[in-house]
């Protein structure tokens, strides 16, 4: 039913696909033209971090909005005893897998080849797996926020705020030494 509902709203599905493609082309063309030279380690880490930072912005709001539109129907069907929360959750996760995989390919393929990353097949497959896990983690966080909070506006705000905190404290934007946690965070992290 989930896949049927997605294809019924084909315009929204195409817009999300175009958004992912546009983001990947934008990031990929920033690193395009390195020629025969490989990216140095700092540029490669920056590219991978930027991919991780931009992915959830495209995913989080979409998942939160979709969950809140399904909420009334879910409550009604749970009251009628049609299924349990566990079966709904696993059906939702499995139903979103095709869309999730397509998003990963549309987002990851252009960046990988435009940036001229390692052409070895195992590295390419590892890259796609990591992008897939990153998108899946973003969807899981958004699903948690949408389930935990009562309104779409609250969920969208908290979801973006939570993601922004993760983004800023990833170690590339703000170093652990400069955070309010100070030296205690450095000791705990082992650096």
PDB file of C-alpha atoms in Angstrom:
ATOM      1  CA  UNK A   1       0.000   0.000   0.000  1.00  0.00           C
ATOM      2  CA  UNK A   2       2.867   2.362   0.787  1.00  0.00           C
ATOM      3  CA  UNK A   3       4.412   1.956  -2.660  1.00  0.00           C
ATOM      4  CA  UNK A   4       0.997   2.377  -4.250  1.00  0.00           C
ATOM      5  CA  UNK A   5       0.501   5.641  -2.347  1.00  0.00           C
ATOM      6  CA  UNK A   6       3.929   6.871  -3.432  1.00  0.00           C
ATOM      7  CA  UNK A   7       3.239   6.185  -7.097  1.00  0.00           C
ATOM      8  CA  UNK A   8      -0.198   7.740  -6.803  1.00  0.00           C
ATOM      9  CA  UNK A   9       1.554  10.997  -5.880  1.00  0.00           C
ATOM     10  CA  UNK A  10       3.976  10.743  -8.803  1.00  0.00           C
ATOM     11  CA  UNK A  11       4.597  14.502  -9.044  1.00  0.00           C
ATOM     12  CA  UNK A  12       5.899  14.644  -5.466  1.00  0.00           C
ATOM     13  CA  UNK A  13       8.052  11.575  -6.081  1.00  0.00           C
ATOM     14  CA  UNK A  14       9.566  13.139  -9.204  1.00  0.00           C
ATOM     15  CA  UNK A  15      10.218  16.436  -7.393  1.00  0.00           C
ATOM     16  CA  UNK A  16      12.101  14.606  -4.623  1.00  0.00           C
ATOM     17  CA  UNK A  17      14.122  12.704  -7.231  1.00  0.00           C
ATOM     18  CA  UNK A  18      14.928  15.909  -9.101  1.00  0.00           C
ATOM     19  CA  UNK A  19      15.931  17.575  -5.823  1.00  0.00           C
ATOM     20  CA  UNK A  20      18.328  14.711  -5.008  1.00  0.00           C
ATOM     21  CA  UNK A  21      19.795  14.805  -8.524  1.00  0.00           C
ATOM     22  CA  UNK A  22      20.235  18.573  -8.428  1.00  0.00           C
ATOM     23  CA  UNK A  23      21.980  18.424  -5.037  1.00  0.00           C
ATOM     24  CA  UNK A  24      24.283  15.652  -6.184  1.00  0.00           C
ATOM     25  CA  UNK A  25      25.179  17.478  -9.396  1.00  0.00           C
ATOM     26  CA  UNK A  26      25.863  20.666  -7.463  1.00  0.00           C
ATOM     27  CA  UNK A  27      28.228  18.929  -5.031  1.00  0.00           C
ATOM     28  CA  UNK A  28      29.783  16.778  -7.774  1.00  0.00           C
ATOM     29  CA  UNK A  29      30.578  19.735 -10.019  1.00  0.00           C
ATOM     30  CA  UNK A  30      32.281  21.529  -7.115  1.00  0.00           C
ATOM     31  CA  UNK A  31      34.865  18.735  -7.168  1.00  0.00           C
ATOM     32  CA  UNK A  32      34.831  18.142 -10.923  1.00  0.00           C
ATOM     33  CA  UNK A  33      37.924  18.923 -12.950  1.00  0.00           C
ATOM     34  CA  UNK A  34      40.614  17.631 -10.638  1.00  0.00           C
ATOM     35  CA  UNK A  35      41.999  15.960 -13.756  1.00  0.00           C
ATOM     36  CA  UNK A  36      44.274  12.997 -13.354  1.00  0.00           C
ATOM     37  CA  UNK A  37      45.156  14.055  -9.835  1.00  0.00           C
ATOM     38  CA  UNK A  38      43.292  12.430  -6.972  1.00  0.00           C
ATOM     39  CA  UNK A  39      41.688  14.602  -4.351  1.00  0.00           C
ATOM     40  CA  UNK A  40      43.865  15.059  -1.319  1.00  0.00           C
ATOM     41  CA  UNK A  41      42.655  13.632   1.990  1.00  0.00           C
ATOM     42  CA  UNK A  42      41.308  16.972   3.256  1.00  0.00           C
ATOM     43  CA  UNK A  43      39.235  17.512   0.103  1.00  0.00           C
ATOM     44  CA  UNK A  44      37.953  13.930   0.183  1.00  0.00           C
ATOM     45  CA  UNK A  45      36.900  14.209   3.829  1.00  0.00           C
ATOM     46  CA  UNK A  46      35.257  17.574   3.105  1.00  0.00           C
ATOM     47  CA  UNK A  47      33.364  16.048   0.164  1.00  0.00           C
ATOM     48  CA  UNK A  48      32.124  13.106   2.219  1.00  0.00           C
ATOM     49  CA  UNK A  49      31.162  15.378   5.102  1.00  0.00           C
ATOM     50  CA  UNK A  50      29.270  17.710   2.769  1.00  0.00           C
ATOM     51  CA  UNK A  51      27.391  14.744   1.328  1.00  0.00           C
ATOM     52  CA  UNK A  52      26.441  13.656   4.815  1.00  0.00           C
ATOM     53  CA  UNK A  53      25.427  17.175   5.772  1.00  0.00           C
ATOM     54  CA  UNK A  54      23.164  17.764   2.777  1.00  0.00           C
ATOM     55  CA  UNK A  55      21.446  14.387   2.630  1.00  0.00           C
ATOM     56  CA  UNK A  56      19.234  14.675   5.710  1.00  0.00           C
ATOM     57  CA  UNK A  57      17.889  18.068   4.690  1.00  0.00           C
ATOM     58  CA  UNK A  58      16.252  16.386   1.705  1.00  0.00           C
ATOM     59  CA  UNK A  59      15.075  13.391   3.706  1.00  0.00           C
ATOM     60  CA  UNK A  60      14.036  14.622   7.161  1.00  0.00           C
ATOM     61  CA  UNK A  61      11.201  16.979   6.232  1.00  0.00           C
ATOM     62  CA  UNK A  62       9.774  14.573   3.668  1.00  0.00           C
ATOM     63  CA  UNK A  63       9.617  11.670   6.119  1.00  0.00           C
ATOM     64  CA  UNK A  64       8.168  13.833   8.895  1.00  0.00           C
ATOM     65  CA  UNK A  65       5.454  15.249   6.623  1.00  0.00           C
ATOM     66  CA  UNK A  66       4.559  11.788   5.312  1.00  0.00           C
ATOM     67  CA  UNK A  67       4.316  10.340   8.824  1.00  0.00           C
ATOM     68  CA  UNK A  68       2.011  13.089  10.011  1.00  0.00           C
ATOM     69  CA  UNK A  69      -0.327  12.648   7.048  1.00  0.00           C
ATOM     70  CA  UNK A  70      -0.604   8.923   7.843  1.00  0.00           C
ATOM     71  CA  UNK A  71      -1.089   9.440  11.582  1.00  0.00           C
ATOM     72  CA  UNK A  72      -4.909   9.782  11.606  1.00  0.00           C
ATOM     73  CA  UNK A  73      -5.320   6.669   9.458  1.00  0.00           C
ATOM     74  CA  UNK A  74      -2.855   4.768  11.644  1.00  0.00           C
ATOM     75  CA  UNK A  75      -4.746   5.632  14.848  1.00  0.00           C
ATOM     76  CA  UNK A  76      -8.027   4.586  13.282  1.00  0.00           C
ATOM     77  CA  UNK A  77      -6.670   1.263  12.044  1.00  0.00           C
ATOM     78  CA  UNK A  78      -4.893   0.529  15.342  1.00  0.00           C
ATOM     79  CA  UNK A  79      -8.153   1.161  17.250  1.00  0.00           C
ATOM     80  CA  UNK A  80      -9.919  -1.305  14.968  1.00  0.00           C
ATOM     81  CA  UNK A  81      -7.218  -3.896  15.724  1.00  0.00           C
ATOM     82  CA  UNK A  82      -6.257  -4.317  12.067  1.00  0.00           C
ATOM     83  CA  UNK A  83      -2.582  -4.743  12.922  1.00  0.00           C
ATOM     84  CA  UNK A  84      -0.034  -3.980  15.629  1.00  0.00           C
ATOM     85  CA  UNK A  85       2.413  -1.097  15.802  1.00  0.00           C
ATOM     86  CA  UNK A  86       5.284  -3.492  15.176  1.00  0.00           C
ATOM     87  CA  UNK A  87       3.805  -4.869  11.965  1.00  0.00           C
ATOM     88  CA  UNK A  88       3.023  -1.328  10.777  1.00  0.00           C
ATOM     89  CA  UNK A  89       6.591  -0.227  11.463  1.00  0.00           C
ATOM     90  CA  UNK A  90       8.172  -3.134   9.579  1.00  0.00           C
ATOM     91  CA  UNK A  91       5.720  -2.779   6.696  1.00  0.00           C
ATOM     92  CA  UNK A  92       6.575   0.917   6.485  1.00  0.00           C
ATOM     93  CA  UNK A  93      10.319   0.258   6.537  1.00  0.00           C
ATOM     94  CA  UNK A  94      10.048  -2.454   3.853  1.00  0.00           C
ATOM     95  CA  UNK A  95       7.665  -0.358   1.764  1.00  0.00           C
ATOM     96  CA  UNK A  96      10.092   2.564   1.755  1.00  0.00           C
ATOM     97  CA  UNK A  97      13.116   0.457   0.741  1.00  0.00           C
ATOM     98  CA  UNK A  98      12.669   0.839  -3.052  1.00  0.00           C
ATOM     99  CA  UNK A  99      12.297   4.621  -2.752  1.00  0.00           C
ATOM    100  CA  UNK A 100      15.230   4.663  -0.343  1.00  0.00           C
ATOM    101  CA  UNK A 101      17.471   2.709  -2.737  1.00  0.00           C
ATOM    102  CA  UNK A 102      16.566   4.885  -5.726  1.00  0.00           C
ATOM    103  CA  UNK A 103      17.269   8.051  -3.710  1.00  0.00           C
ATOM    104  CA  UNK A 104      20.670   6.629  -2.732  1.00  0.00           C
ATOM    105  CA  UNK A 105      21.575   5.898  -6.363  1.00  0.00           C
ATOM    106  CA  UNK A 106      20.307   9.229  -7.693  1.00  0.00           C
ATOM    107  CA  UNK A 107      22.184  11.090  -4.976  1.00  0.00           C
ATOM    108  CA  UNK A 108      25.382   9.039  -4.795  1.00  0.00           C
ATOM    109  CA  UNK A 109      26.234   8.112  -8.394  1.00  0.00           C
ATOM    110  CA  UNK A 110      26.770  11.604  -9.864  1.00  0.00           C
ATOM    111  CA  UNK A 111      28.863  12.761  -6.917  1.00  0.00           C
ATOM    112  CA  UNK A 112      31.101   9.708  -7.005  1.00  0.00           C
ATOM    113  CA  UNK A 113      31.929   9.917 -10.694  1.00  0.00           C
ATOM    114  CA  UNK A 114      32.058  13.716 -10.991  1.00  0.00           C
ATOM    115  CA  UNK A 115      34.435  13.998  -8.043  1.00  0.00           C
ATOM    116  CA  UNK A 116      36.678  11.322  -9.558  1.00  0.00           C
ATOM    117  CA  UNK A 117      36.799   9.121  -6.491  1.00  0.00           C
ATOM    118  CA  UNK A 118      38.492   5.696  -6.497  1.00  0.00           C
ATOM    119  CA  UNK A 119      37.299   3.620  -9.463  1.00  0.00           C
ATOM    120  CA  UNK A 120      37.749   0.228  -7.812  1.00  0.00           C
ATOM    121  CA  UNK A 121      34.497  -1.715  -7.661  1.00  0.00           C
ATOM    122  CA  UNK A 122      34.798  -2.562  -3.965  1.00  0.00           C
ATOM    123  CA  UNK A 123      35.360   1.120  -3.060  1.00  0.00           C
ATOM    124  CA  UNK A 124      32.403   2.174  -5.173  1.00  0.00           C
ATOM    125  CA  UNK A 125      30.108  -0.406  -3.554  1.00  0.00           C
ATOM    126  CA  UNK A 126      31.343   0.587  -0.087  1.00  0.00           C
ATOM    127  CA  UNK A 127      30.593   4.221  -0.935  1.00  0.00           C
ATOM    128  CA  UNK A 128      27.041   3.332  -2.023  1.00  0.00           C
ATOM    129  CA  UNK A 129      26.549   1.271   1.134  1.00  0.00           C
ATOM    130  CA  UNK A 130      27.669   4.189   3.300  1.00  0.00           C
ATOM    131  CA  UNK A 131      25.371   6.612   1.468  1.00  0.00           C
ATOM    132  CA  UNK A 132      22.530   4.112   1.864  1.00  0.00           C
ATOM    133  CA  UNK A 133      23.202   3.834   5.614  1.00  0.00           C
ATOM    134  CA  UNK A 134      23.412   7.621   5.916  1.00  0.00           C
ATOM    135  CA  UNK A 135      20.044   8.073   4.208  1.00  0.00           C
ATOM    136  CA  UNK A 136      18.568   5.251   6.283  1.00  0.00           C
ATOM    137  CA  UNK A 137      19.849   6.824   9.503  1.00  0.00           C
ATOM    138  CA  UNK A 138      18.322  10.150   8.503  1.00  0.00           C
ATOM    139  CA  UNK A 139      14.992   8.470   7.786  1.00  0.00           C
ATOM    140  CA  UNK A 140      15.102   6.624  11.119  1.00  0.00           C
ATOM    141  CA  UNK A 141      15.780   9.845  13.028  1.00  0.00           C
ATOM    142  CA  UNK A 142      12.947  11.611  11.194  1.00  0.00           C
ATOM    143  CA  UNK A 143      10.573   8.706  11.826  1.00  0.00           C
ATOM    144  CA  UNK A 144      11.424   8.798  15.531  1.00  0.00           C
ATOM    145  CA  UNK A 145      10.835  12.556  15.767  1.00  0.00           C
ATOM    146  CA  UNK A 146       7.548  12.310  13.854  1.00  0.00           C
ATOM    147  CA  UNK A 147       6.321   9.505  16.093  1.00  0.00           C
ATOM    148  CA  UNK A 148       7.390  11.210  19.323  1.00  0.00           C
ATOM    149  CA  UNK A 149       5.930  14.671  18.713  1.00  0.00           C
ATOM    150  CA  UNK A 150       2.269  15.535  18.206  1.00  0.00           C
ATOM    151  CA  UNK A 151       2.273  18.133  15.399  1.00  0.00           C
ATOM    152  CA  UNK A 152       3.962  18.522  12.041  1.00  0.00           C
ATOM    153  CA  UNK A 153       5.390  21.934  12.939  1.00  0.00           C
ATOM    154  CA  UNK A 154       6.921  20.720  16.195  1.00  0.00           C
ATOM    155  CA  UNK A 155       8.338  17.619  14.541  1.00  0.00           C
ATOM    156  CA  UNK A 156       9.839  19.607  11.661  1.00  0.00           C
ATOM    157  CA  UNK A 157      11.428  22.118  14.032  1.00  0.00           C
ATOM    158  CA  UNK A 158      12.847  19.534  16.438  1.00  0.00           C
ATOM    159  CA  UNK A 159      13.978  17.269  13.580  1.00  0.00           C
ATOM    160  CA  UNK A 160      15.927  20.068  11.916  1.00  0.00           C
ATOM    161  CA  UNK A 161      17.272  21.334  15.245  1.00  0.00           C
ATOM    162  CA  UNK A 162      18.427  17.837  16.209  1.00  0.00           C
ATOM    163  CA  UNK A 163      20.059  17.303  12.843  1.00  0.00           C
ATOM    164  CA  UNK A 164      21.777  20.708  13.009  1.00  0.00           C
ATOM    165  CA  UNK A 165      23.243  19.862  16.414  1.00  0.00           C
ATOM    166  CA  UNK A 166      24.610  16.596  14.975  1.00  0.00           C
ATOM    167  CA  UNK A 167      25.930  18.469  11.929  1.00  0.00           C
ATOM    168  CA  UNK A 168      27.709  21.160  13.929  1.00  0.00           C
ATOM    169  CA  UNK A 169      29.236  18.813  16.489  1.00  0.00           C
ATOM    170  CA  UNK A 170      30.526  16.314  13.928  1.00  0.00           C
ATOM    171  CA  UNK A 171      34.058  17.632  14.427  1.00  0.00           C
ATOM    172  CA  UNK A 172      34.488  19.477  11.139  1.00  0.00           C
ATOM    173  CA  UNK A 173      32.614  22.693  11.889  1.00  0.00           C
ATOM    174  CA  UNK A 174      33.298  23.090  15.609  1.00  0.00           C
ATOM    175  CA  UNK A 175      36.222  21.335  17.258  1.00  0.00           C
ATOM    176  CA  UNK A 176      35.715  19.621  20.597  1.00  0.00           C
ATOM    177  CA  UNK A 177      38.157  22.003  22.276  1.00  0.00           C
ATOM    178  CA  UNK A 178      35.959  25.010  21.402  1.00  0.00           C
ATOM    179  CA  UNK A 179      32.631  23.567  22.536  1.00  0.00           C
ATOM    180  CA  UNK A 180      31.059  24.465  25.854  1.00  0.00           C
ATOM    181  CA  UNK A 181      31.853  20.952  27.075  1.00  0.00           C
ATOM    182  CA  UNK A 182      35.514  21.895  26.838  1.00  0.00           C
ATOM    183  CA  UNK A 183      38.231  19.591  28.059  1.00  0.00           C
ATOM    184  CA  UNK A 184      35.840  16.976  29.473  1.00  0.00           C
ATOM    185  CA  UNK A 185      34.575  16.165  25.957  1.00  0.00           C
ATOM    186  CA  UNK A 186      38.120  15.770  24.682  1.00  0.00           C
ATOM    187  CA  UNK A 187      38.972  13.368  27.512  1.00  0.00           C
ATOM    188  CA  UNK A 188      35.815  11.300  26.969  1.00  0.00           C
ATOM    189  CA  UNK A 189      36.335  11.089  23.194  1.00  0.00           C
ATOM    190  CA  UNK A 190      39.951   9.973  23.658  1.00  0.00           C
ATOM    191  CA  UNK A 191      41.606  12.799  21.671  1.00  0.00           C
TER     192      UNK A 191
END
